[in-house]
PDB file of C-alpha atoms and ligand atoms in Angstrom:
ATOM      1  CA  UNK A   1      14.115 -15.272   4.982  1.00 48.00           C
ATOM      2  CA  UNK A   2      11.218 -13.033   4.704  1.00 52.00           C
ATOM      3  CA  UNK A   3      12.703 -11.615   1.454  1.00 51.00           C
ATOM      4  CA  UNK A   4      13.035 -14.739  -0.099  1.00 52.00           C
ATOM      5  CA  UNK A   5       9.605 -15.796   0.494  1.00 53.00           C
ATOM      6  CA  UNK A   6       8.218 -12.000  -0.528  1.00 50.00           C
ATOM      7  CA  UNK A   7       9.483 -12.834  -4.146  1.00 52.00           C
ATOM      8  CA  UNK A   8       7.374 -15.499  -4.018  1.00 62.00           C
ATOM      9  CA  UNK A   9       3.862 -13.586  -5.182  1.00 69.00           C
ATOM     10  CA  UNK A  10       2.150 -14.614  -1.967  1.00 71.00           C
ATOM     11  CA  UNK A  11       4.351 -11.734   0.590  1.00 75.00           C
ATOM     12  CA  UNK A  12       3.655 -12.313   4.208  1.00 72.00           C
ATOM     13  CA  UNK A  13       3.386  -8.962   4.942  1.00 81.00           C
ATOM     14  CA  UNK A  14      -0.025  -8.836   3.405  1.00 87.00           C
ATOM     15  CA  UNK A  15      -0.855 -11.500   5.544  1.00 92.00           C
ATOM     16  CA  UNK A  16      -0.361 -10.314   8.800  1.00 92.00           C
ATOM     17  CA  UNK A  17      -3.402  -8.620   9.872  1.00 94.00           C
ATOM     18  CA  UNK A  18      -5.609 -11.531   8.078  1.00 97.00           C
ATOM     19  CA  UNK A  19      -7.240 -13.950   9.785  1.00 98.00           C
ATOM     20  CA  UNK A  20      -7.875 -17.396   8.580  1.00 98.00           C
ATOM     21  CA  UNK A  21     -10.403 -20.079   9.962  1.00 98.00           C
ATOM     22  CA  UNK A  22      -9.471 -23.699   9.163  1.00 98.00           C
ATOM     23  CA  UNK A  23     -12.792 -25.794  10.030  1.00 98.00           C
ATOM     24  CA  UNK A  24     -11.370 -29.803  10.619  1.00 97.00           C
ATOM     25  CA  UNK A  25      -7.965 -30.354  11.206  1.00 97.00           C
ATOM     26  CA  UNK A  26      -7.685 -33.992  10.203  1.00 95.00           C
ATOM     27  CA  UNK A  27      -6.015 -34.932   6.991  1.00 93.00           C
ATOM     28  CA  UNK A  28      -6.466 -32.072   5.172  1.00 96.00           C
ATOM     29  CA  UNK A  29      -7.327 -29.458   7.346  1.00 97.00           C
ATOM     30  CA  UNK A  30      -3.833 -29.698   9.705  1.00 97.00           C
ATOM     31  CA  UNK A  31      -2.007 -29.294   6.280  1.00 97.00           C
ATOM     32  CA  UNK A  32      -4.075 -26.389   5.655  1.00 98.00           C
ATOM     33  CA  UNK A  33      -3.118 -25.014   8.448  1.00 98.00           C
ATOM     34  CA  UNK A  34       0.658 -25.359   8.677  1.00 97.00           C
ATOM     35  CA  UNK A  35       0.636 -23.730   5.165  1.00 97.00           C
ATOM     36  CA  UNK A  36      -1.143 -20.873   6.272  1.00 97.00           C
ATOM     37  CA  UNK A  37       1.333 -20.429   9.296  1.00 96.00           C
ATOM     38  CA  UNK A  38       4.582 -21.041   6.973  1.00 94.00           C
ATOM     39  CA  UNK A  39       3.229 -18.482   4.484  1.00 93.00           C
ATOM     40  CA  UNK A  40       2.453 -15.950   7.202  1.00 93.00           C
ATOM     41  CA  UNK A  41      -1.392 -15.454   8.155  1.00 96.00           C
ATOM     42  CA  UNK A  42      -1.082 -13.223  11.144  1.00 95.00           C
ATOM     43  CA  UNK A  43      -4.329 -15.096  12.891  1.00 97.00           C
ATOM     44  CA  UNK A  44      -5.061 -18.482  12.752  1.00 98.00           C
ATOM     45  CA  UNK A  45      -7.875 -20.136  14.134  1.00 98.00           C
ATOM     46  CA  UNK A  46      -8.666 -24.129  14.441  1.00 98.00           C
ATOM     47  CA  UNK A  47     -11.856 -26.201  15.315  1.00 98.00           C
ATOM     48  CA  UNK A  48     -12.008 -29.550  15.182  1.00 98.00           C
ATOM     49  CA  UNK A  49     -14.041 -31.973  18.002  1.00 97.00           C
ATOM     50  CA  UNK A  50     -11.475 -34.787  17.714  1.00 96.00           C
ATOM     51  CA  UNK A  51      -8.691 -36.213  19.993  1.00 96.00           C
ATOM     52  CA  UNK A  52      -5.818 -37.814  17.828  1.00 96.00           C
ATOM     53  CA  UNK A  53      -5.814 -41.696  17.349  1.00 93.00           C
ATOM     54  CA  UNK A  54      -3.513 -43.850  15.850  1.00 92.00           C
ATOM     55  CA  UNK A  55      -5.882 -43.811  13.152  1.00 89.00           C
ATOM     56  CA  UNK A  56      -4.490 -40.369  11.582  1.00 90.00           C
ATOM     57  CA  UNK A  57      -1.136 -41.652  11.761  1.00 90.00           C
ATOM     58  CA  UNK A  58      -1.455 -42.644   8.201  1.00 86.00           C
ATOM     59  CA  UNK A  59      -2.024 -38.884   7.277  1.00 88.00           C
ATOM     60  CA  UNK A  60      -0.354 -36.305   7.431  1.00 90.00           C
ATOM     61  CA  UNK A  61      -0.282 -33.551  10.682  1.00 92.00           C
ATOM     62  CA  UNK A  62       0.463 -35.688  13.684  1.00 95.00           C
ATOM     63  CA  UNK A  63       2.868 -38.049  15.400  1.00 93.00           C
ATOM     64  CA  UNK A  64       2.774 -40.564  18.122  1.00 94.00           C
ATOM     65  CA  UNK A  65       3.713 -38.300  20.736  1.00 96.00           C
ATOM     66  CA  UNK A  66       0.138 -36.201  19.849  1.00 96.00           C
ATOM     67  CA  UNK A  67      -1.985 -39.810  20.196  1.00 96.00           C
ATOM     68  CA  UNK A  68      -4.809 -38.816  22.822  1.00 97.00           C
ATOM     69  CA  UNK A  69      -4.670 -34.635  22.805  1.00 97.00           C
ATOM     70  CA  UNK A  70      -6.952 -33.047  20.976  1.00 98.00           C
ATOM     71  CA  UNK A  71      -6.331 -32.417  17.780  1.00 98.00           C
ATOM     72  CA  UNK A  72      -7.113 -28.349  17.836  1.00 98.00           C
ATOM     73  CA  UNK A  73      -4.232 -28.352  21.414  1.00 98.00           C
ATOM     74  CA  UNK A  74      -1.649 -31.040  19.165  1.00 97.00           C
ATOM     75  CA  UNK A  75      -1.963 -28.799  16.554  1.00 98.00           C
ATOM     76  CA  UNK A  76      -1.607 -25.547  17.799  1.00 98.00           C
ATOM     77  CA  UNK A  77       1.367 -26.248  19.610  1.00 96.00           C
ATOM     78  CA  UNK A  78       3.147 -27.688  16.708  1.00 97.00           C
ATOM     79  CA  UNK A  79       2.078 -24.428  14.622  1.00 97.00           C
ATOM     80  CA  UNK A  80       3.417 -22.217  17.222  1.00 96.00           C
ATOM     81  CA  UNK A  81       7.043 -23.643  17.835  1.00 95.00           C
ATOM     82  CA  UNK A  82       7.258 -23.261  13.571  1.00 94.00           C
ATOM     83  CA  UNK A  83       6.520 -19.733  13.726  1.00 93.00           C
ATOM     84  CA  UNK A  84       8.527 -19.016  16.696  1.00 92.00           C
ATOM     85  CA  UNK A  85      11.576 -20.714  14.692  1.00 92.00           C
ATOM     86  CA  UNK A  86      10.589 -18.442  11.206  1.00 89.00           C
ATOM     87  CA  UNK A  87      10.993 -15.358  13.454  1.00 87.00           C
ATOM     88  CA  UNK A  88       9.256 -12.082  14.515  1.00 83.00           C
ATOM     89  CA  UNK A  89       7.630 -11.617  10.638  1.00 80.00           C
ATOM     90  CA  UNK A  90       5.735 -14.645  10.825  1.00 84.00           C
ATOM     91  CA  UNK A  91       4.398 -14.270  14.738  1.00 91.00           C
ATOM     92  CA  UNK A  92       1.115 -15.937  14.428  1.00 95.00           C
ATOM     93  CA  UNK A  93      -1.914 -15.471  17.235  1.00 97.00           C
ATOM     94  CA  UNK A  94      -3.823 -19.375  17.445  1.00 97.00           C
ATOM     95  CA  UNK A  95      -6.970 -20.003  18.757  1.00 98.00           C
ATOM     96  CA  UNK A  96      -7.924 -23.269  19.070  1.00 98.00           C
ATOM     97  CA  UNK A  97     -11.982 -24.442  19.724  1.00 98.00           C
ATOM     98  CA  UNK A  98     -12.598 -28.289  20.464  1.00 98.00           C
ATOM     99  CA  UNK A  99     -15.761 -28.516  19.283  1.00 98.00           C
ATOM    100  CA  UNK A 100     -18.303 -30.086  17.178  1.00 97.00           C
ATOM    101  CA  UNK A 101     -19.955 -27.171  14.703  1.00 97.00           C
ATOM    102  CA  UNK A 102     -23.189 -28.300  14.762  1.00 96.00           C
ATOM    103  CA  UNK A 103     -25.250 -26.036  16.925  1.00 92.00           C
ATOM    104  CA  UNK A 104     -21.785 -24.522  18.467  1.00 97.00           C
ATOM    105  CA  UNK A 105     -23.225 -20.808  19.890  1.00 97.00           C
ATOM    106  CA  UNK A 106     -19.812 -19.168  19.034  1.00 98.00           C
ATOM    107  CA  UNK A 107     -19.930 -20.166  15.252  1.00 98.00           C
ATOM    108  CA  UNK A 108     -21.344 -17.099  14.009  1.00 98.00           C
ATOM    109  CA  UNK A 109     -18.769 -14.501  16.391  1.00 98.00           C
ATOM    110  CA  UNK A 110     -16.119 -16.971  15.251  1.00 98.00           C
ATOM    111  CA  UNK A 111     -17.264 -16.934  11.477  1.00 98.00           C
ATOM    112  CA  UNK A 112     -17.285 -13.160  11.527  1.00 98.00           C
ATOM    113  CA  UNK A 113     -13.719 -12.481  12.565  1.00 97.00           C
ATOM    114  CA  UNK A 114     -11.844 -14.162   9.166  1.00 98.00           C
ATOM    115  CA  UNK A 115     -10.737 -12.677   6.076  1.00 98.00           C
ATOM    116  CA  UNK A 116     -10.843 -16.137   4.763  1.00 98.00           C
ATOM    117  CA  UNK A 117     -12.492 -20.177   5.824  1.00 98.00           C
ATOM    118  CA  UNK A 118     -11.413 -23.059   4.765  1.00 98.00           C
ATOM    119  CA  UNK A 119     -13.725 -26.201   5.444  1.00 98.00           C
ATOM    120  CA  UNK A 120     -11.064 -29.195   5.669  1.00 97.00           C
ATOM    121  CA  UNK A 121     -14.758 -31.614   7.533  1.00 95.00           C
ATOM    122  CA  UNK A 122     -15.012 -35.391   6.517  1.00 90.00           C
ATOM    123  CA  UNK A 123     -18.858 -35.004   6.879  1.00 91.00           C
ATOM    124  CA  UNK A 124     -21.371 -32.831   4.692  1.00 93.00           C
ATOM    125  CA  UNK A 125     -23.904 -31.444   7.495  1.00 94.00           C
ATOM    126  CA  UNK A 126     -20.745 -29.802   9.575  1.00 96.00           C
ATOM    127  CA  UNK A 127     -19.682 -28.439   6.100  1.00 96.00           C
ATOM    128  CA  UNK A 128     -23.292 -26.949   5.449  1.00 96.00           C
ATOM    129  CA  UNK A 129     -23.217 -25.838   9.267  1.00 96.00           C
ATOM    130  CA  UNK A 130     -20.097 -23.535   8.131  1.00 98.00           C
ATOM    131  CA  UNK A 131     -20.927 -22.422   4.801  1.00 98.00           C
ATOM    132  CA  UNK A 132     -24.730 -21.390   6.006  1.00 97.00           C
ATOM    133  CA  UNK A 133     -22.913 -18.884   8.589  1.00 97.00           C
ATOM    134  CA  UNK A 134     -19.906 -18.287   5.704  1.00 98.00           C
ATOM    135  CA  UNK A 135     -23.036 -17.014   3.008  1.00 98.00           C
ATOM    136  CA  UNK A 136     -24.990 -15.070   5.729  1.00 97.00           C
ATOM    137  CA  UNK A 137     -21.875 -13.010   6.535  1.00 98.00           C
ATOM    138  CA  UNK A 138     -20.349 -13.103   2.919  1.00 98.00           C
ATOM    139  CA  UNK A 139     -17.095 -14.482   3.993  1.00 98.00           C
ATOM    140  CA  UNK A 140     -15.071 -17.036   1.459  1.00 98.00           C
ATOM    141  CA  UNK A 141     -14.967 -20.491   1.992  1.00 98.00           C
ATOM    142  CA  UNK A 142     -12.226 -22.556   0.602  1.00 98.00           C
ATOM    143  CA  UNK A 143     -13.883 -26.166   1.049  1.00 98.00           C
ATOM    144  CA  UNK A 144     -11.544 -29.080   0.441  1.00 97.00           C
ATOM    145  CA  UNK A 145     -12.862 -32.802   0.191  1.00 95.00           C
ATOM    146  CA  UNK A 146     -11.249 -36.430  -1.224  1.00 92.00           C
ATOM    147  CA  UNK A 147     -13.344 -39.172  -2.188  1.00 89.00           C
ATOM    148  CA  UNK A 148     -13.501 -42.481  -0.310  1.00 85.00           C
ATOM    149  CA  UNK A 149     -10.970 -44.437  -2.338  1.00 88.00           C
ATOM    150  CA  UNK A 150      -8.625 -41.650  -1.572  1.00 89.00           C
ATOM    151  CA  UNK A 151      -7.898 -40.997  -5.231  1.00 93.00           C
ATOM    152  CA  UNK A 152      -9.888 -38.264  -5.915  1.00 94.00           C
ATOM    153  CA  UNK A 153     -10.498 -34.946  -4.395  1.00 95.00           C
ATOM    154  CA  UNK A 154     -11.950 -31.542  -5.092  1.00 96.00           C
ATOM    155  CA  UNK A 155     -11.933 -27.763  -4.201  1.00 98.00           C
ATOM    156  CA  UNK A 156     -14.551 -25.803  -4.243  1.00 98.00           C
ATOM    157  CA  UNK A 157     -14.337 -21.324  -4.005  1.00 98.00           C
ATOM    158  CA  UNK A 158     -17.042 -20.146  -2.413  1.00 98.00           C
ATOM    159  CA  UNK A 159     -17.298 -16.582  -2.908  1.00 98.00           C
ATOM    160  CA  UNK A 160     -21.317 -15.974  -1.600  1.00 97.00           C
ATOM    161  CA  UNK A 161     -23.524 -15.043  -4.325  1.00 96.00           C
ATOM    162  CA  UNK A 162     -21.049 -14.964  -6.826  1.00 96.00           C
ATOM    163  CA  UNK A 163     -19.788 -18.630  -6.866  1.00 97.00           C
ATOM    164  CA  UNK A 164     -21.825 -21.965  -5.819  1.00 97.00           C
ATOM    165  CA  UNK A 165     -21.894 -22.378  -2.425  1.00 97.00           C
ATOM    166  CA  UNK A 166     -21.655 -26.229  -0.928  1.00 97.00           C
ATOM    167  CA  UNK A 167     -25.557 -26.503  -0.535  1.00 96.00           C
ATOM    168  CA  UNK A 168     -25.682 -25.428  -4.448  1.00 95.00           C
ATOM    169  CA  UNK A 169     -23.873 -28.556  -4.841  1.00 93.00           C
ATOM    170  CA  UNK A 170     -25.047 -30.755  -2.039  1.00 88.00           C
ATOM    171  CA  UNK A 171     -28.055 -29.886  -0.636  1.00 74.00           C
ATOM    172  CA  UNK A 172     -30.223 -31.311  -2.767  1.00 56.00           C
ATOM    173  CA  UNK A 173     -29.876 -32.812  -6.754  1.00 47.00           C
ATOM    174  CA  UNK A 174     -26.516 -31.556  -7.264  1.00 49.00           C
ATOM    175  CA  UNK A 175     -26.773 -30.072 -10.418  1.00 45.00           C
ATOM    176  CA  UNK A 176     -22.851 -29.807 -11.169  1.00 46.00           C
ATOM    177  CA  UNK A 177     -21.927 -32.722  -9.421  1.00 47.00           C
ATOM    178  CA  UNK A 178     -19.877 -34.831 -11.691  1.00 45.00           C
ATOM    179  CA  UNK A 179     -21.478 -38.177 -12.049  1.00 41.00           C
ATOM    180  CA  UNK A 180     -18.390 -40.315 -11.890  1.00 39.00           C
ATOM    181  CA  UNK A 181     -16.838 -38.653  -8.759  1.00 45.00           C
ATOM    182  CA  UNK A 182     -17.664 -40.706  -5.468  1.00 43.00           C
ATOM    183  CA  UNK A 183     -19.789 -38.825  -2.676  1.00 46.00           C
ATOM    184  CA  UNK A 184     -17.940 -35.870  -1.898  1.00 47.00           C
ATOM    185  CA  UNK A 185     -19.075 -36.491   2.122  1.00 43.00           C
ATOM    186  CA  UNK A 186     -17.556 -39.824   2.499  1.00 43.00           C
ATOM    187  CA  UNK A 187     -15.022 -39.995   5.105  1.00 45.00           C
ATOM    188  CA  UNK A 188     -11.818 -40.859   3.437  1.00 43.00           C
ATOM    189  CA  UNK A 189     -11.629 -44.463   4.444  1.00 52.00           C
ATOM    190  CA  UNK A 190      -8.330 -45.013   2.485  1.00 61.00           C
ATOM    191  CA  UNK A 191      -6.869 -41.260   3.731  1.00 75.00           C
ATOM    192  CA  UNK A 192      -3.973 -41.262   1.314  1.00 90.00           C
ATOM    193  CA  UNK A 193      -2.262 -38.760   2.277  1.00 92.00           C
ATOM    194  CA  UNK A 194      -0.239 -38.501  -1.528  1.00 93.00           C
ATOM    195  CA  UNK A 195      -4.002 -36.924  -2.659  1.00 94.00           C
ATOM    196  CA  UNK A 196      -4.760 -34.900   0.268  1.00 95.00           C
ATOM    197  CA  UNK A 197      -1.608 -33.043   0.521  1.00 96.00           C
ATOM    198  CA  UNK A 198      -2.400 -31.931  -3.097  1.00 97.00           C
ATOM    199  CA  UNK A 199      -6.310 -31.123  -1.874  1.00 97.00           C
ATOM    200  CA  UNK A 200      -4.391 -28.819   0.880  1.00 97.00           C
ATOM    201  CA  UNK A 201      -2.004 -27.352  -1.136  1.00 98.00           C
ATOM    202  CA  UNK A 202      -4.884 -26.202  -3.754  1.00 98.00           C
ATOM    203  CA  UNK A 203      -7.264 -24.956  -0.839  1.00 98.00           C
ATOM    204  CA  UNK A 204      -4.143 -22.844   0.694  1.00 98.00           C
ATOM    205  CA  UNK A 205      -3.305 -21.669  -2.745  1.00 97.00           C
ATOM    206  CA  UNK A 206      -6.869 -20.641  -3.840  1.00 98.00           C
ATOM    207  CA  UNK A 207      -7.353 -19.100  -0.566  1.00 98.00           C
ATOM    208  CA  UNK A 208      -4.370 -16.947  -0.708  1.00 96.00           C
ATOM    209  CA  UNK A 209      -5.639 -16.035  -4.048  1.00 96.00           C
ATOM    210  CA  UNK A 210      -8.795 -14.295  -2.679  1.00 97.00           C
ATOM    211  CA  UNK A 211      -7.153 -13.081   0.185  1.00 96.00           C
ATOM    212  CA  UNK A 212      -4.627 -10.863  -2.032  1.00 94.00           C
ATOM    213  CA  UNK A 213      -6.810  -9.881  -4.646  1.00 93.00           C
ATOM    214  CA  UNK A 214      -4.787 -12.331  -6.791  1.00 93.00           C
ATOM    215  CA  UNK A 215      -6.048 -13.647 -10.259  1.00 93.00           C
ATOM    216  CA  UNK A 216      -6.710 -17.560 -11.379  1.00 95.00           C
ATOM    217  CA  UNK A 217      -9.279 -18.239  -8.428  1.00 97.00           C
ATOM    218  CA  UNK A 218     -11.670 -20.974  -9.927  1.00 98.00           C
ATOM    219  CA  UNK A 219     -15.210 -21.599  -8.571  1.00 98.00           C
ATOM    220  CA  UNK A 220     -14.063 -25.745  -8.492  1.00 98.00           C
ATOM    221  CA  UNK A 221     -10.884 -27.327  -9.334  1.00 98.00           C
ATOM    222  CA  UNK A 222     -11.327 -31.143  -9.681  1.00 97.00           C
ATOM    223  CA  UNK A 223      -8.357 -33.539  -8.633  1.00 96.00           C
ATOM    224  CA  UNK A 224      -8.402 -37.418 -10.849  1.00 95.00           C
ATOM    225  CA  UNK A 225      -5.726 -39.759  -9.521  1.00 94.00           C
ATOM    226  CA  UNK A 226      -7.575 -42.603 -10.756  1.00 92.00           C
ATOM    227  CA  UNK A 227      -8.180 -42.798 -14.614  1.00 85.00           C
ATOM    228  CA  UNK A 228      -5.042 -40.822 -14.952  1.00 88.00           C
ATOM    229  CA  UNK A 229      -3.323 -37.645 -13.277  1.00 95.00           C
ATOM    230  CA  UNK A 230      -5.385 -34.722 -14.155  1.00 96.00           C
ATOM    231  CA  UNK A 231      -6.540 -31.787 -12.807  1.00 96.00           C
ATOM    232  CA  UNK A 232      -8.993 -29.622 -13.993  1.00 96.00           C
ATOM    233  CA  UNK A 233     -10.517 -26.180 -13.061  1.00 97.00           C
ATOM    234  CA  UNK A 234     -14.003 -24.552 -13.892  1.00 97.00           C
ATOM    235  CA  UNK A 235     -14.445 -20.872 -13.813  1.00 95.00           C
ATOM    236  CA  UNK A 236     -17.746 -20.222 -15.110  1.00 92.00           C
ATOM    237  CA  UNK A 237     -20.204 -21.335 -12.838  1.00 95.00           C
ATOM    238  CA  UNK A 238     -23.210 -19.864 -11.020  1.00 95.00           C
ATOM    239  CA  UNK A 239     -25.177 -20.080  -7.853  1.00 95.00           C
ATOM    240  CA  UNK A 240     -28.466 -21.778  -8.251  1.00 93.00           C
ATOM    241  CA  UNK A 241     -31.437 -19.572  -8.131  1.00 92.00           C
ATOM    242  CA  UNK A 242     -33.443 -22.244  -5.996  1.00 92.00           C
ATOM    243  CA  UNK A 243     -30.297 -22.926  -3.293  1.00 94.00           C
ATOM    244  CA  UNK A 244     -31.551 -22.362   0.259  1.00 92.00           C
ATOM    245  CA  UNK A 245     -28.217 -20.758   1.476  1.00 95.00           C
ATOM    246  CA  UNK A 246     -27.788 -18.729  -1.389  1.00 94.00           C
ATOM    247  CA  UNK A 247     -30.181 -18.015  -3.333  1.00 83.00           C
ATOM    248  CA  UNK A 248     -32.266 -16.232  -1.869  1.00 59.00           C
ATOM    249  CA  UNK A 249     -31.344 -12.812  -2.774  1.00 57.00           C
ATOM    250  CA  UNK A 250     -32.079 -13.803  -6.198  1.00 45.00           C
ATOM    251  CA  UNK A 251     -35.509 -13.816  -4.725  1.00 44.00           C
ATOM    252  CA  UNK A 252     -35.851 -10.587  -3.302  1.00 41.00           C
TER     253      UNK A 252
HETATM  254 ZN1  LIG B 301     -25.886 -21.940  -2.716  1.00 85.19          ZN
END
């Protein structure tokens, strides 16, 4: 089993000592994270605030029998029974946090500890909450986001001071936000799960990318189910010198 997956380009045993952060586990984020345990990421850890309703049953990550646990203890246990069934290679330590970001004293000790973050949040101030701590201690930050009619998504590389970083984008005029694409911080009201498993698998794939030193990492990779099926990447662009989580060492 391991062998087969080693051929693969992404080999699990390069994965085992890594630790991975996935910030959300709704839609996108409890794909996220099943990826990362299937491919092999040795530490895994999962905040989200939320209990599961009926209302993520339309999404992907949870069943009926997880209705009313909290997402982070649903999830975890699912996650763990997979890796116990792939075998010793793929043992996988989970930590689970329920617990809003916003002001949360353990973010920083928490944000220090990964190799690699992904942001899987349907709301922009707990994804500026992350990527403020992710910048301070130069850690990646895979952020993953649909738009509210569910048919258009987006993932965005943060690698600190060498890519944007989500307040280049959102914090104030976004300067490379494309005008047609709906408010990147709007829950996903229609949640189609068709366009957020594709979100997931980009984040998980870009992600494993940085963590293994791979090539064709893109600073944003745009996802259009709506005009047509198309999805396009762009490689060349910068932080802004005037970005408050950023930019300041452009300053100094
Ligand atoms: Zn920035």
């Amino acid at each position: 089993m391991l062998k087969r997956i080693a051929n693969s380009g992404f080999n699990p045993l390069e994965l085992r000592d890594k630790t991975a952060c996935v910030f959300g586990v709704g839609g996108l984020g409890s794909i996220v994270a099943e990826m990362l345990v299937r491919v092999g990421i040795g530490n895994l850890i999962l905040v989200d605030r939320d209990i599961v309703g009926p209302e993520n049953l339309n999404r992907l990550g949870y069943t009926a029998e997880d209705i009313g646990k909290p997402k982070v203890i649903a999830l975890s246990s699912k996650l763990s029974e997979i890796a116990r069934a792939l075998g010793d290679e793929f043992q996988v330590n989970i930590t689970g946090y329920q617990v809003d970001v916003i002001a949360w004293e353990k973010l920083a000790d928490v944000v220090k500890k990964c190799d690699i973050i992904f942001t899987c949040f349907d709301n922009l101030e707990a994804r500026l909450e992350v990527n403020y701590m992710a910048v301070k201690f130069n850690k990646p930050l895979i952020d993953g986001g649909t738009s509210d009619n569910g048919l258009r998504g987006r993932v965005i590389v943060v690698k600190p001071h060498i890519t944007p970083c989500l307040g280049c984008y959102f914090d104030s005029e976004a300067l490379y936000d494309n005008k047609s694409e709906e408010e990147p911080e709007a829950p996903c009201n229609a949640s189609l799960p068709t366009t957020m498993a594709i979100v997931a698998s980009l984040q998980v794939d870009q992600g494993l990318r940085v963590l293994l030193k791979k090539r064709n990492v893109f600073a944003r990779i745009n996802i259009n189910l709506d005009d047509d099926i198309s999805i396009t990447t762009f490689s060349d662009l910068k932080p802004r010198k005037d970005c408050k989580y950023c930019g300041v060492r452009d300053e100094q």
